[in-house]
Coordinates of C-alpha atoms and ligand atoms in Angstrom, one line a residue:
Chain A
M1 CA 0.0 0.0 0.0
I2 CA 2.8 2.4 0.8
S3 CA 4.6 1.4 -2.4
N4 CA 1.5 2.2 -4.4
N5 CA 1.6 5.8 -3.2
P6 CA 4.9 7.4 -4.2
G7 CA 4.0 10.7 -2.5
L8 CA 3.3 9.0 0.8
S9 CA 6.3 6.7 0.6
R10 CA 8.6 9.6 -0.1
F11 CA 7.1 11.6 2.7
L12 CA 7.6 8.7 5.1
E13 CA 11.1 8.2 3.8
S14 CA 12.0 11.8 4.6
Y15 CA 10.0 12.5 7.7
G16 CA 8.9 9.1 9.0
I17 CA 11.8 9.2 11.4
I18 CA 10.4 12.4 13.0
L19 CA 7.1 10.6 13.6
V20 CA 9.1 7.9 15.4
V21 CA 10.6 10.5 17.7
I22 CA 7.2 12.0 18.4
V23 CA 5.7 8.7 19.2
M24 CA 8.6 7.8 21.5
M25 CA 8.2 11.1 23.3
A26 CA 4.4 10.5 23.6
I27 CA 5.1 7.0 25.1
L28 CA 7.7 8.4 27.5
Y29 CA 5.3 11.1 28.6
A30 CA 2.5 8.6 29.1
T31 CA 4.7 6.4 31.3
Q32 CA 6.4 9.2 33.2
P33 CA 4.2 12.2 33.0
A34 CA 5.8 14.0 35.9
T35 CA 9.5 13.6 35.1
F36 CA 9.8 13.2 31.4
L37 CA 8.7 16.6 30.3
S38 CA 10.3 18.4 33.2
A39 CA 12.8 21.1 32.2
G40 CA 15.5 19.3 34.1
N41 CA 15.1 16.0 32.3
L42 CA 14.7 17.6 28.9
S43 CA 17.9 19.7 29.3
N44 CA 19.7 16.6 30.5
I45 CA 18.7 14.8 27.3
L46 CA 20.0 17.6 25.2
K47 CA 23.2 17.9 27.2
Q48 CA 23.9 14.1 27.2
N49 CA 23.3 13.7 23.5
A50 CA 25.3 16.6 22.2
Y51 CA 28.6 14.8 22.0
P52 CA 27.1 11.6 20.5
A53 CA 25.4 13.8 18.0
M54 CA 28.7 15.3 16.9
L55 CA 30.2 11.8 16.5
A56 CA 27.1 10.7 14.5
L57 CA 27.3 13.7 12.2
G58 CA 30.9 12.9 11.3
M59 CA 30.1 9.2 10.9
F60 CA 27.2 10.1 8.6
V61 CA 29.6 11.7 6.1
V62 CA 31.7 8.6 6.0
I63 CA 28.7 6.3 5.7
I64 CA 27.4 8.3 2.7
T65 CA 30.5 7.1 0.9
A66 CA 29.6 3.5 1.9
G67 CA 32.6 3.7 4.2
I68 CA 32.9 3.3 8.0
D69 CA 35.0 4.9 10.6
L70 CA 35.6 2.7 13.6
S71 CA 38.2 5.0 15.1
V72 CA 35.9 7.9 16.2
G73 CA 35.6 6.7 19.8
S74 CA 39.3 6.3 20.2
V75 CA 40.0 9.6 18.4
L76 CA 37.6 11.2 20.9
G77 CA 39.7 9.7 23.7
L78 CA 42.9 10.9 22.2
A79 CA 41.5 14.4 21.6
I80 CA 40.1 14.7 25.1
I81 CA 43.4 13.7 26.7
C82 CA 45.3 16.1 24.5
I83 CA 42.8 18.9 25.5
A84 CA 43.3 18.1 29.2
V85 CA 47.1 17.9 28.9
A86 CA 47.3 21.2 26.9
D87 CA 45.0 22.9 29.4
K88 CA 47.1 21.7 32.3
A89 CA 50.3 22.9 30.6
G90 CA 49.0 26.4 30.9
T91 CA 48.2 26.8 27.2
P92 CA 45.9 29.9 26.6
W93 CA 42.3 28.8 26.3
P94 CA 41.7 29.9 22.7
L95 CA 44.5 27.5 21.7
V96 CA 43.1 24.7 23.9
L97 CA 39.8 25.0 22.2
L98 CA 41.5 24.2 18.9
V99 CA 43.3 21.1 20.2
G100 CA 40.3 18.8 20.0
P101 CA 39.3 19.6 16.4
L102 CA 43.0 19.6 15.3
V103 CA 43.7 16.2 16.8
G104 CA 40.5 15.0 15.2
I105 CA 41.4 16.3 11.8
A106 CA 44.9 14.9 12.0
S107 CA 43.6 11.5 12.9
G108 CA 41.1 11.7 10.1
L109 CA 43.8 12.5 7.7
V110 CA 45.7 9.5 8.8
N111 CA 42.6 7.4 8.2
G112 CA 41.9 8.9 4.8
L113 CA 45.4 8.9 3.5
G114 CA 46.1 5.5 4.9
Y115 CA 43.0 4.0 3.4
T116 CA 43.4 5.6 -0.1
M117 CA 47.2 5.4 -0.5
L118 CA 47.6 1.9 0.8
K119 CA 44.6 0.9 -1.3
L120 CA 43.2 -1.2 1.5
P121 CA 40.2 -3.3 0.6
H122 CA 37.9 -1.5 3.0
P123 CA 38.0 1.5 5.4
F124 CA 37.0 -1.0 8.1
I125 CA 40.6 -2.2 8.2
M126 CA 42.3 1.2 8.3
T127 CA 40.0 2.6 11.0
L128 CA 40.2 -0.6 13.1
G129 CA 43.9 0.0 13.1
T130 CA 43.6 3.6 14.1
L131 CA 41.0 2.6 16.7
N132 CA 43.7 0.7 18.5
I133 CA 46.5 3.1 17.8
A134 CA 44.7 6.2 19.0
R135 CA 43.6 4.4 22.2
G136 CA 47.1 3.1 22.8
L137 CA 48.5 6.6 22.4
T138 CA 45.8 8.0 24.7
S139 CA 46.9 5.7 27.5
L140 CA 50.6 6.4 26.8
I141 CA 49.8 10.1 27.4
S142 CA 47.9 9.5 30.5
Q143 CA 46.5 6.5 32.3
A144 CA 44.7 8.6 34.8
P145 CA 41.9 11.1 34.4
I146 CA 42.9 14.7 34.3
S147 CA 40.3 17.0 35.8
G148 CA 39.9 20.7 36.5
L149 CA 39.9 22.6 33.2
Q150 CA 39.8 26.3 32.6
T151 CA 36.4 27.8 32.6
E152 CA 36.6 28.9 29.0
V153 CA 37.6 25.4 27.9
R154 CA 34.7 23.9 29.8
Y155 CA 32.3 26.5 28.4
P156 CA 31.2 24.9 25.1
G157 CA 30.3 21.6 26.9
Q158 CA 29.0 23.0 30.1
K159 CA 27.3 26.3 29.6
V160 CA 23.5 26.3 30.0
F161 CA 21.3 29.2 29.1
D162 CA 18.4 29.5 31.5
L163 CA 17.0 32.3 29.3
G164 CA 15.3 33.7 32.4
I165 CA 12.6 31.1 32.4
F166 CA 14.4 27.9 33.6
T167 CA 15.7 27.3 37.0
P168 CA 19.4 26.3 36.8
P169 CA 20.8 23.8 36.2
A170 CA 17.9 23.4 33.7
G171 CA 18.1 25.3 30.5
I172 CA 19.2 25.1 26.9
P173 CA 22.8 23.9 26.8
L174 CA 25.2 25.8 24.6
S175 CA 26.3 22.4 23.3
F176 CA 22.8 22.0 21.8
F177 CA 23.2 25.2 19.8
L178 CA 26.6 24.0 18.7
V179 CA 25.2 20.7 17.4
I180 CA 22.5 22.6 15.6
A181 CA 25.0 25.0 14.0
C182 CA 27.2 22.0 13.0
A183 CA 24.2 20.2 11.6
V184 CA 23.1 23.2 9.5
G185 CA 26.6 23.8 8.3
L186 CA 27.0 20.1 7.4
W187 CA 23.6 20.2 5.6
F188 CA 24.7 23.1 3.6
F189 CA 28.0 21.5 2.7
L190 CA 26.5 18.2 1.7
N191 CA 23.6 19.6 -0.3
R192 CA 24.7 22.8 -1.7
T193 CA 28.4 22.5 -2.5
N194 CA 30.0 20.5 -5.2
M195 CA 32.1 18.4 -2.8
G196 CA 29.0 17.5 -0.8
R197 CA 27.4 16.2 -4.0
H198 CA 30.5 14.4 -4.9
I199 CA 30.4 12.6 -1.6
F200 CA 26.9 11.4 -2.4
A201 CA 28.0 10.5 -5.9
I202 CA 30.8 8.4 -4.6
G203 CA 28.4 6.6 -2.3
G204 CA 26.0 6.0 -5.2
N205 CA 28.5 4.8 -7.8
P206 CA 32.2 5.5 -7.3
Q207 CA 32.8 4.7 -11.0
A208 CA 30.4 7.4 -12.0
A209 CA 32.2 9.8 -9.8
R210 CA 35.5 8.9 -11.3
V211 CA 34.5 9.2 -14.9
S212 CA 32.9 12.5 -14.1
G213 CA 36.4 13.8 -13.3
I214 CA 36.0 13.6 -9.5
D215 CA 39.2 12.8 -7.7
V216 CA 37.6 10.1 -5.6
D217 CA 40.6 9.5 -3.3
R218 CA 41.0 13.2 -2.6
V219 CA 37.4 13.5 -1.6
L220 CA 37.6 10.5 0.6
V221 CA 40.6 12.0 2.4
Y222 CA 38.4 15.1 3.1
V223 CA 35.6 12.8 4.2
Y224 CA 37.7 11.1 6.9
A225 CA 39.2 14.4 8.0
I226 CA 35.7 15.8 8.4
C227 CA 34.7 12.8 10.5
G228 CA 37.8 13.2 12.6
F229 CA 37.0 16.9 13.0
F230 CA 33.6 16.1 14.5
A231 CA 35.1 13.5 16.8
G232 CA 37.4 16.3 18.0
L233 CA 34.4 18.6 18.6
A234 CA 32.7 15.8 20.5
A235 CA 35.8 15.5 22.7
L236 CA 35.6 19.2 23.5
L237 CA 32.0 19.0 24.5
L238 CA 32.6 15.9 26.7
A239 CA 35.6 17.5 28.3
G240 CA 33.5 20.5 29.2
R241 CA 30.6 18.5 30.5
T242 CA 32.8 16.2 32.7
D243 CA 35.4 18.9 33.4
S244 CA 38.1 16.4 32.6
G245 CA 40.0 14.3 30.1
F246 CA 40.0 10.6 30.8
P247 CA 41.7 7.9 28.9
L248 CA 38.6 5.7 28.5
A249 CA 36.5 8.4 27.1
G250 CA 34.6 7.4 24.0
V251 CA 35.1 3.6 24.3
G252 CA 32.5 1.9 22.2
N253 CA 31.0 5.3 21.1
E254 CA 31.8 4.5 17.4
L255 CA 29.1 1.8 17.6
D256 CA 26.5 4.2 19.0
A257 CA 27.4 6.7 16.2
I258 CA 27.0 4.1 13.5
A259 CA 23.7 2.9 15.1
A260 CA 22.3 6.5 15.2
V261 CA 23.2 7.1 11.6
I262 CA 21.6 3.9 10.4
I263 CA 18.5 4.3 12.6
G264 CA 18.3 7.8 11.2
G265 CA 17.7 6.2 7.7
A266 CA 21.2 6.5 6.1
S267 CA 22.1 3.5 4.0
F268 CA 25.0 1.3 4.7
F269 CA 25.3 0.8 1.0
G270 CA 26.1 4.5 0.7
G271 CA 24.6 7.5 -1.1
R272 CA 21.6 7.9 1.0
G273 CA 20.6 9.7 4.2
T274 CA 19.8 13.1 5.7
V275 CA 21.3 15.3 8.4
L276 CA 17.9 15.6 10.0
G277 CA 17.6 11.8 10.0
V278 CA 20.9 11.5 11.8
L279 CA 19.9 13.9 14.5
A280 CA 16.6 12.0 14.9
G281 CA 18.6 8.8 15.1
V282 CA 20.7 10.3 17.9
L283 CA 17.6 11.5 19.7
I284 CA 15.9 8.1 19.3
M285 CA 18.8 6.4 21.0
G286 CA 18.9 9.1 23.7
L287 CA 15.2 9.0 24.3
L288 CA 15.3 5.2 24.5
R289 CA 18.1 5.3 27.2
N290 CA 16.3 8.1 29.0
G291 CA 13.0 6.3 29.0
L292 CA 14.4 3.1 30.2
N293 CA 16.3 4.8 32.9
L294 CA 13.2 6.8 34.1
N295 CA 11.3 3.5 34.1
N296 CA 14.1 1.8 36.0
I297 CA 14.7 -0.8 33.4
S298 CA 18.0 -2.4 33.4
P299 CA 20.7 -1.1 31.1
F300 CA 21.1 -4.6 29.8
W301 CA 17.6 -4.3 28.3
Q302 CA 18.7 -1.0 26.8
Q303 CA 21.5 -2.8 25.0
I304 CA 19.2 -5.5 23.8
L305 CA 16.6 -3.0 22.5
I306 CA 19.2 -0.9 20.7
G307 CA 20.6 -4.0 19.1
L308 CA 17.1 -5.0 17.9
I309 CA 16.5 -1.5 16.6
I310 CA 19.7 -1.5 14.6
I311 CA 18.8 -4.8 13.0
I312 CA 15.4 -3.5 12.1
A313 CA 16.7 -0.2 10.7
V314 CA 19.2 -2.0 8.5
Y315 CA 16.5 -4.5 7.4
I316 CA 14.3 -1.6 6.4
D317 CA 17.3 -0.2 4.4
V318 CA 17.6 -3.6 2.7
L319 CA 14.0 -3.7 1.8
R320 CA 14.2 -0.1 0.4
R321 CA 17.1 -1.0 -1.7
R322 CA 15.5 -4.1 -3.0
A323 CA 12.5 -2.1 -4.0
A324 CA 14.7 0.4 -5.8
T325 CA 16.7 -2.1 -7.7
R326 CA 13.7 -4.0 -8.7
K327 CA 12.7 -1.1 -10.9
Chain B
M1 CA 37.4 14.0 -44.9
N2 CA 40.4 16.2 -44.4
T3 CA 43.4 14.0 -44.5
A4 CA 46.1 16.6 -44.9
A5 CA 45.9 18.0 -41.4
S6 CA 46.7 15.8 -38.5
P7 CA 43.8 13.9 -37.0
L8 CA 42.0 15.4 -34.0
L9 CA 42.8 12.4 -31.7
E10 CA 45.3 9.7 -32.3
A11 CA 46.7 6.7 -30.4
K12 CA 50.0 5.2 -31.4
G13 CA 51.2 1.8 -30.6
V14 CA 48.9 1.4 -27.6
T15 CA 49.3 -1.8 -25.6
K16 CA 47.3 -2.5 -22.5
Y17 CA 47.9 -5.2 -20.0
F18 CA 45.6 -6.2 -17.2
G19 CA 47.8 -8.4 -15.1
A20 CA 48.5 -11.4 -17.3
I21 CA 45.8 -10.4 -19.9
T22 CA 46.9 -8.4 -22.9
A23 CA 43.7 -6.5 -23.8
L24 CA 45.3 -4.4 -26.5
R25 CA 48.4 -5.1 -28.5
N26 CA 50.2 -2.2 -30.4
V27 CA 46.9 -0.6 -31.5
N28 CA 46.9 2.5 -33.7
F29 CA 43.9 4.7 -33.8
H30 CA 42.8 8.0 -35.2
V31 CA 39.7 10.1 -35.6
N32 CA 39.1 13.4 -37.3
S33 CA 36.9 16.4 -36.5
G34 CA 33.5 16.0 -38.0
E35 CA 34.0 12.3 -38.5
A36 CA 31.8 9.5 -37.2
L37 CA 33.9 6.4 -36.7
G38 CA 32.4 3.0 -36.0
V39 CA 34.4 0.6 -34.0
V40 CA 33.6 -3.1 -34.3
G41 CA 35.0 -6.3 -32.9
D42 CA 33.9 -9.4 -31.1
N43 CA 33.1 -9.5 -27.4
G44 CA 36.4 -9.0 -25.6
A45 CA 38.2 -7.6 -28.6
G46 CA 39.3 -4.6 -26.6
K47 CA 37.0 -2.0 -27.9
S48 CA 35.9 -0.6 -24.5
T49 CA 39.5 -0.8 -23.2
L50 CA 40.7 1.3 -26.1
M51 CA 38.0 3.9 -25.6
K52 CA 38.6 4.0 -21.8
I53 CA 42.2 4.8 -22.7
L54 CA 41.1 7.6 -25.0
S55 CA 38.8 9.0 -22.2
G56 CA 41.5 8.9 -19.6
L57 CA 40.0 6.2 -17.4
Y58 CA 42.8 3.8 -18.1
Q59 CA 46.4 4.7 -18.9
P60 CA 48.1 2.7 -21.7
S61 CA 50.8 0.3 -20.7
E62 CA 52.7 1.3 -23.8
G63 CA 52.2 3.8 -26.6
H64 CA 50.9 7.3 -26.4
L65 CA 48.0 9.6 -27.3
I66 CA 48.1 12.7 -29.5
F67 CA 45.4 15.4 -29.4
E68 CA 45.4 18.2 -32.0
G69 CA 48.9 17.2 -33.0
R70 CA 50.3 17.4 -29.5
P71 CA 51.2 14.5 -27.3
V72 CA 48.9 14.3 -24.3
H73 CA 48.8 12.2 -21.2
F74 CA 45.5 11.6 -19.5
S75 CA 46.1 10.7 -15.9
S76 CA 42.4 10.9 -15.2
P77 CA 39.1 11.4 -17.0
R78 CA 39.0 14.9 -15.7
I79 CA 42.0 15.9 -17.9
A80 CA 40.4 14.3 -20.9
R81 CA 37.1 16.0 -20.2
N82 CA 38.8 19.3 -19.8
I83 CA 40.2 19.2 -23.3
G84 CA 36.9 18.1 -24.7
I85 CA 36.8 14.3 -24.8
E86 CA 33.6 12.9 -23.4
M87 CA 32.5 9.3 -23.2
V88 CA 29.2 7.4 -22.8
Y89 CA 30.2 4.3 -21.0
Q90 CA 28.8 0.9 -21.8
D91 CA 27.4 0.6 -18.2
F92 CA 26.4 4.3 -18.3
A93 CA 28.4 5.2 -15.2
L94 CA 25.6 7.2 -13.6
A95 CA 25.0 7.7 -9.9
G96 CA 21.6 6.1 -9.3
N97 CA 21.0 8.0 -6.1
L98 CA 21.3 11.4 -7.7
P99 CA 18.7 13.1 -9.8
I100 CA 19.1 13.4 -13.5
Y101 CA 20.3 17.0 -13.5
E102 CA 23.0 16.3 -11.0
N103 CA 24.3 13.4 -13.0
I104 CA 24.5 15.6 -16.1
Y105 CA 26.6 18.3 -14.3
L106 CA 28.4 16.0 -11.9
G107 CA 32.0 17.2 -11.6
R108 CA 31.2 20.5 -13.4
E109 CA 28.4 22.0 -11.3
P110 CA 27.4 25.6 -12.1
G111 CA 27.6 28.0 -9.2
I112 CA 29.8 30.4 -7.4
R113 CA 33.3 29.5 -6.3
V114 CA 34.1 30.1 -2.7
G115 CA 37.6 29.0 -1.7
G116 CA 38.0 25.5 -3.0
L117 CA 34.3 24.8 -3.2
T118 CA 31.5 25.6 -5.6
I119 CA 28.2 26.6 -4.1
I120 CA 25.9 25.0 -6.6
D121 CA 23.3 27.1 -8.3
K122 CA 20.7 24.3 -8.3
A123 CA 18.0 26.3 -10.1
K124 CA 20.5 27.1 -12.9
A125 CA 21.6 23.5 -13.1
R126 CA 18.0 22.3 -13.3
E127 CA 17.2 24.8 -16.0
M128 CA 20.4 24.0 -18.0
A129 CA 19.7 20.3 -17.8
Q130 CA 16.1 20.8 -18.9
A131 CA 17.1 22.9 -21.8
H132 CA 19.8 20.5 -22.9
L133 CA 17.5 17.5 -22.7
D134 CA 14.9 19.4 -24.7
K135 CA 17.6 20.2 -27.3
L136 CA 18.3 16.5 -27.6
K137 CA 14.6 15.7 -27.7
I138 CA 14.9 13.6 -24.6
H139 CA 11.8 13.4 -22.5
V140 CA 11.8 12.7 -18.8
K141 CA 9.1 13.3 -16.2
S142 CA 11.3 15.7 -14.3
V143 CA 15.0 16.4 -14.1
D144 CA 14.7 15.8 -10.3
Q145 CA 14.0 12.1 -10.8
P146 CA 16.7 9.9 -9.3
V147 CA 18.4 8.0 -12.1
E148 CA 17.7 4.7 -10.4
E149 CA 14.0 5.2 -11.2
L150 CA 14.7 5.4 -15.0
S151 CA 14.4 2.7 -17.6
G152 CA 17.5 1.5 -19.4
G153 CA 16.8 3.7 -22.4
Q154 CA 16.3 6.7 -20.2
R155 CA 19.6 6.1 -18.4
Q156 CA 21.3 5.8 -21.8
A157 CA 19.8 9.1 -22.7
V158 CA 21.0 10.8 -19.5
A159 CA 24.5 9.4 -20.1
I160 CA 24.5 10.8 -23.6
A161 CA 23.2 14.2 -22.3
R162 CA 26.1 14.3 -19.8
A163 CA 28.6 13.6 -22.6
T164 CA 27.2 16.4 -24.8
A165 CA 26.3 19.0 -22.1
F166 CA 29.5 20.9 -22.7
D167 CA 31.0 21.6 -26.1
A168 CA 32.9 18.4 -26.6
K169 CA 35.3 17.9 -29.4
V170 CA 35.3 14.1 -29.2
V171 CA 32.3 12.1 -28.1
I172 CA 32.9 8.4 -27.5
M173 CA 29.8 6.2 -27.3
D174 CA 30.3 2.6 -26.1
E175 CA 27.3 0.7 -27.5
P176 CA 24.9 3.6 -27.2
T177 CA 22.0 1.8 -28.8
A178 CA 22.3 -1.5 -26.9
A179 CA 19.7 -0.6 -24.3
L180 CA 17.3 1.2 -26.6
A181 CA 14.0 0.6 -28.3
I182 CA 13.9 1.1 -32.1
K183 CA 12.5 4.7 -31.8
E184 CA 15.2 5.7 -29.4
V185 CA 17.9 4.1 -31.6
G186 CA 16.9 6.5 -34.4
K187 CA 17.2 9.5 -32.1
V188 CA 20.7 8.5 -31.0
L189 CA 21.9 7.9 -34.5
D190 CA 20.5 11.2 -35.6
L191 CA 22.2 12.9 -32.7
I192 CA 25.4 11.4 -33.9
K193 CA 24.9 13.0 -37.2
T194 CA 24.0 16.3 -35.6
L195 CA 27.2 16.2 -33.5
K196 CA 29.2 15.4 -36.6
D197 CA 27.7 18.3 -38.5
H198 CA 28.9 20.6 -35.7
G199 CA 32.4 19.4 -36.3
V200 CA 32.5 16.9 -33.3
A201 CA 34.4 13.7 -33.8
V202 CA 32.1 10.9 -32.8
I203 CA 33.3 7.4 -32.0
M204 CA 30.6 4.7 -31.7
I205 CA 31.2 1.1 -30.7
S206 CA 28.3 -1.0 -31.9
H207 CA 27.6 -4.6 -32.7
R208 CA 24.7 -3.5 -35.0
M209 CA 25.6 -3.2 -38.6
D210 CA 22.5 -1.0 -39.2
D211 CA 23.8 1.6 -36.7
I212 CA 27.2 1.6 -38.2
F213 CA 26.0 1.9 -41.8
Y214 CA 23.5 4.5 -41.0
A215 CA 25.6 6.9 -38.9
C216 CA 29.3 6.4 -39.6
D217 CA 31.8 7.6 -42.2
R218 CA 34.4 5.0 -41.5
V219 CA 34.6 1.7 -39.6
M220 CA 37.6 0.1 -37.9
A221 CA 37.7 -3.4 -36.6
L222 CA 39.7 -4.8 -33.6
F223 CA 40.3 -8.5 -33.4
H224 CA 41.9 -10.1 -30.3
G225 CA 43.2 -6.8 -29.1
A226 CA 44.9 -5.7 -32.3
N227 CA 44.0 -3.6 -35.4
F228 CA 42.3 -5.8 -37.9
A229 CA 40.8 -3.6 -40.6
D230 CA 39.9 0.1 -41.3
S231 CA 37.9 1.4 -44.2
P232 CA 35.7 4.2 -45.3
L233 CA 32.2 3.0 -45.2
G234 CA 31.7 3.5 -48.9
K235 CA 34.4 1.0 -49.7
T236 CA 33.1 -1.9 -47.7
N237 CA 29.8 -3.7 -47.0
R238 CA 28.0 -5.3 -44.1
N239 CA 29.1 -8.8 -44.8
E240 CA 32.7 -7.8 -45.0
V241 CA 32.5 -5.9 -41.7
I242 CA 30.8 -8.9 -40.1
G243 CA 33.7 -11.0 -41.4
W244 CA 36.2 -8.6 -39.8
I245 CA 34.4 -9.0 -36.5
M246 CA 34.9 -12.8 -36.8
G247 CA 38.5 -12.3 -37.8
T248 CA 38.2 -13.3 -41.5
K249 CA 39.3 -11.0 -44.3
D250 CA 39.1 -12.3 -47.8
H251 CA 36.2 -13.8 -49.8
T252 CA 34.2 -14.1 -46.6
A253 CA 31.1 -12.6 -48.0
Q254 CA 29.4 -15.9 -48.3
L255 CA 30.7 -17.3 -45.0
A256 CA 29.7 -14.2 -43.1
H257 CA 26.3 -14.2 -44.7
D258 CA 25.7 -17.7 -43.5
R259 CA 26.5 -16.7 -40.0
V260 CA 24.3 -13.7 -39.8
H261 CA 21.2 -14.4 -37.8
Ligands
ATP1 N1 39.5 -3.8 -15.7 C1 39.9 -5.0 -16.3 N2 40.6 -5.9 -15.7 C2 41.0 -7.1 -16.2 N3 40.7 -7.4 -17.5 C3 40.0 -6.5 -18.2 C4 39.6 -5.3 -17.7 N4 38.9 -4.6 -18.7 C5 38.9 -5.4 -19.7 N5 39.6 -6.6 -19.5 C6 39.8 -7.7 -20.4 O1 40.3 -7.1 -21.6 C7 39.7 -7.7 -22.8 C8 39.0 -6.7 -23.6 O2 37.9 -6.2 -22.9 P1 37.0 -5.1 -23.5 O3 36.0 -4.7 -22.4 O4 37.8 -4.0 -24.0 O5 36.2 -5.8 -24.7 P2 35.1 -5.2 -25.6 O6 35.7 -5.3 -27.0 O7 34.6 -3.9 -25.2 O8 34.0 -6.3 -25.5 P3 32.3 -6.2 -25.4 O9 31.9 -6.2 -26.9 O10 31.9 -7.4 -24.8 O11 32.0 -5.0 -24.7 C9 38.8 -8.8 -22.2 O12 39.5 -10.0 -22.3 C10 38.5 -8.4 -20.8 O13 38.3 -9.5 -20.0
MG2 MG1 32.8 -3.2 -24.3

């Protein structure tokens, strides 16, 4: 029935995910009317999901090319430790703010150049390598958490605007605005610039991109650098929120980022997905965790549920792809 | 045809290895401005490989290319496109996830340059694509349709539109009529004639004698990766060309005739 109505199916493809978010919120509200919609809980959801959102935005760019970046969690760890060490070394705060993104970009360049220059069969290999390397480096730099950062360095991850209507600590976190700004910027880049479209073309058919004169390897290097950049921003937000750099930061987060991107409707086969969907995917994972916490359901169930949702999301993608190729 | 001046595009002594396979052996090739050249040969004869070398997708293992009398080296299709060599690939090489108009302008999007990026003028790209398709008398529901929703013939048309959207000097078509219905075949062949009249060199690979004899001025045959025959169309006939495809040269008219289905 859906397939008989292209308008409806296209609408659902673009905005169905938003419906899922709304339904989830309605269920959470129904089960926990007092707490769920409280300003405190809502601002917590925004604050907690800001750094996963950054990771997911970066991962999205890679997944559009039908690639994967397993290293973002470790890169986040390396970046957060570098931020903390730089901060403790008395570096002026404007420079410390740059440390996270720079470490991220550098790691991304290693991924991109390694993958393209060594002609590895799949980015899985390269980024699995850097997952280990970055984590190892992180522990070499510091095995203990480093806490107590300068106020200005904490600011992006910690600042909350009460806007005169909320009672602190409730409010709209600065990190939320940063995520929105990054999402809008990324949307513009992906949809309005030639390189953004080339990224989609590479995901759709790398051969088509190549014969159209696109330097596919060069674009891929940028793609992994962008992904690293977002991991560095995520590190900055997490450092601010926790007021520390700790060597285990980001462990396993790459999997959450991949899950959010896929739940958000991007295709593992590449070439498909929207920034809005990615944010929705992050929110769905965040709401799920929040809802299960509020209802005192064990975190093990959270894991099981998220696992099921990932499988369902990819299965939907497979169905969609089958429908497309049948034509 | 103007034989005094040097050909527009030439290949000299081109050999191409793929690992242990020799796809082309010491092949010479040329095409002139305003000439429609038919390239024939059996499956695996090396036609596509030769064309991919001319369009910059592959680099020759040995031998070299000459464009407008000057030696050229195409390290990528971009360089070949920049000097005006376009190719319609046998498998179309379109990005199915992108709309028609984006495929047509992929790699050369109109817009304003800011730093290293182009901010795409989508309205202009759509408009240009629509105008170009109209000019080619290609009808699609909308230039916003993703290519994966198109039929084989429509994809073929989009690939041809991409190859002709900019003023190409050489247009290479690898079996452009293979996926088409009769009516569309006529359109493509007429398009080849129009291009030719505008001074474009058109190279068409085809297995269909009707196409070759309708649209081409000259035909060349490859056999097992080597030059086999080359003749103005007026000096040969279908049966002889079919013989070339099968690797036979003399008194083959009868034999070839028997083997035409
Ligand atoms: N990328 C490649 N890697 C390895 N071998 C290749 C490659 N491309 C072509 N070949 C081989 O080179 C030879 C010539 O292939 P080519 O595609 O040029 O033939 P063709 O004349 O276009 O045939 P067809 O009429 O079937 O399209 C074949 O033996 C083919 O297997
Ligand atoms: Mg071929």
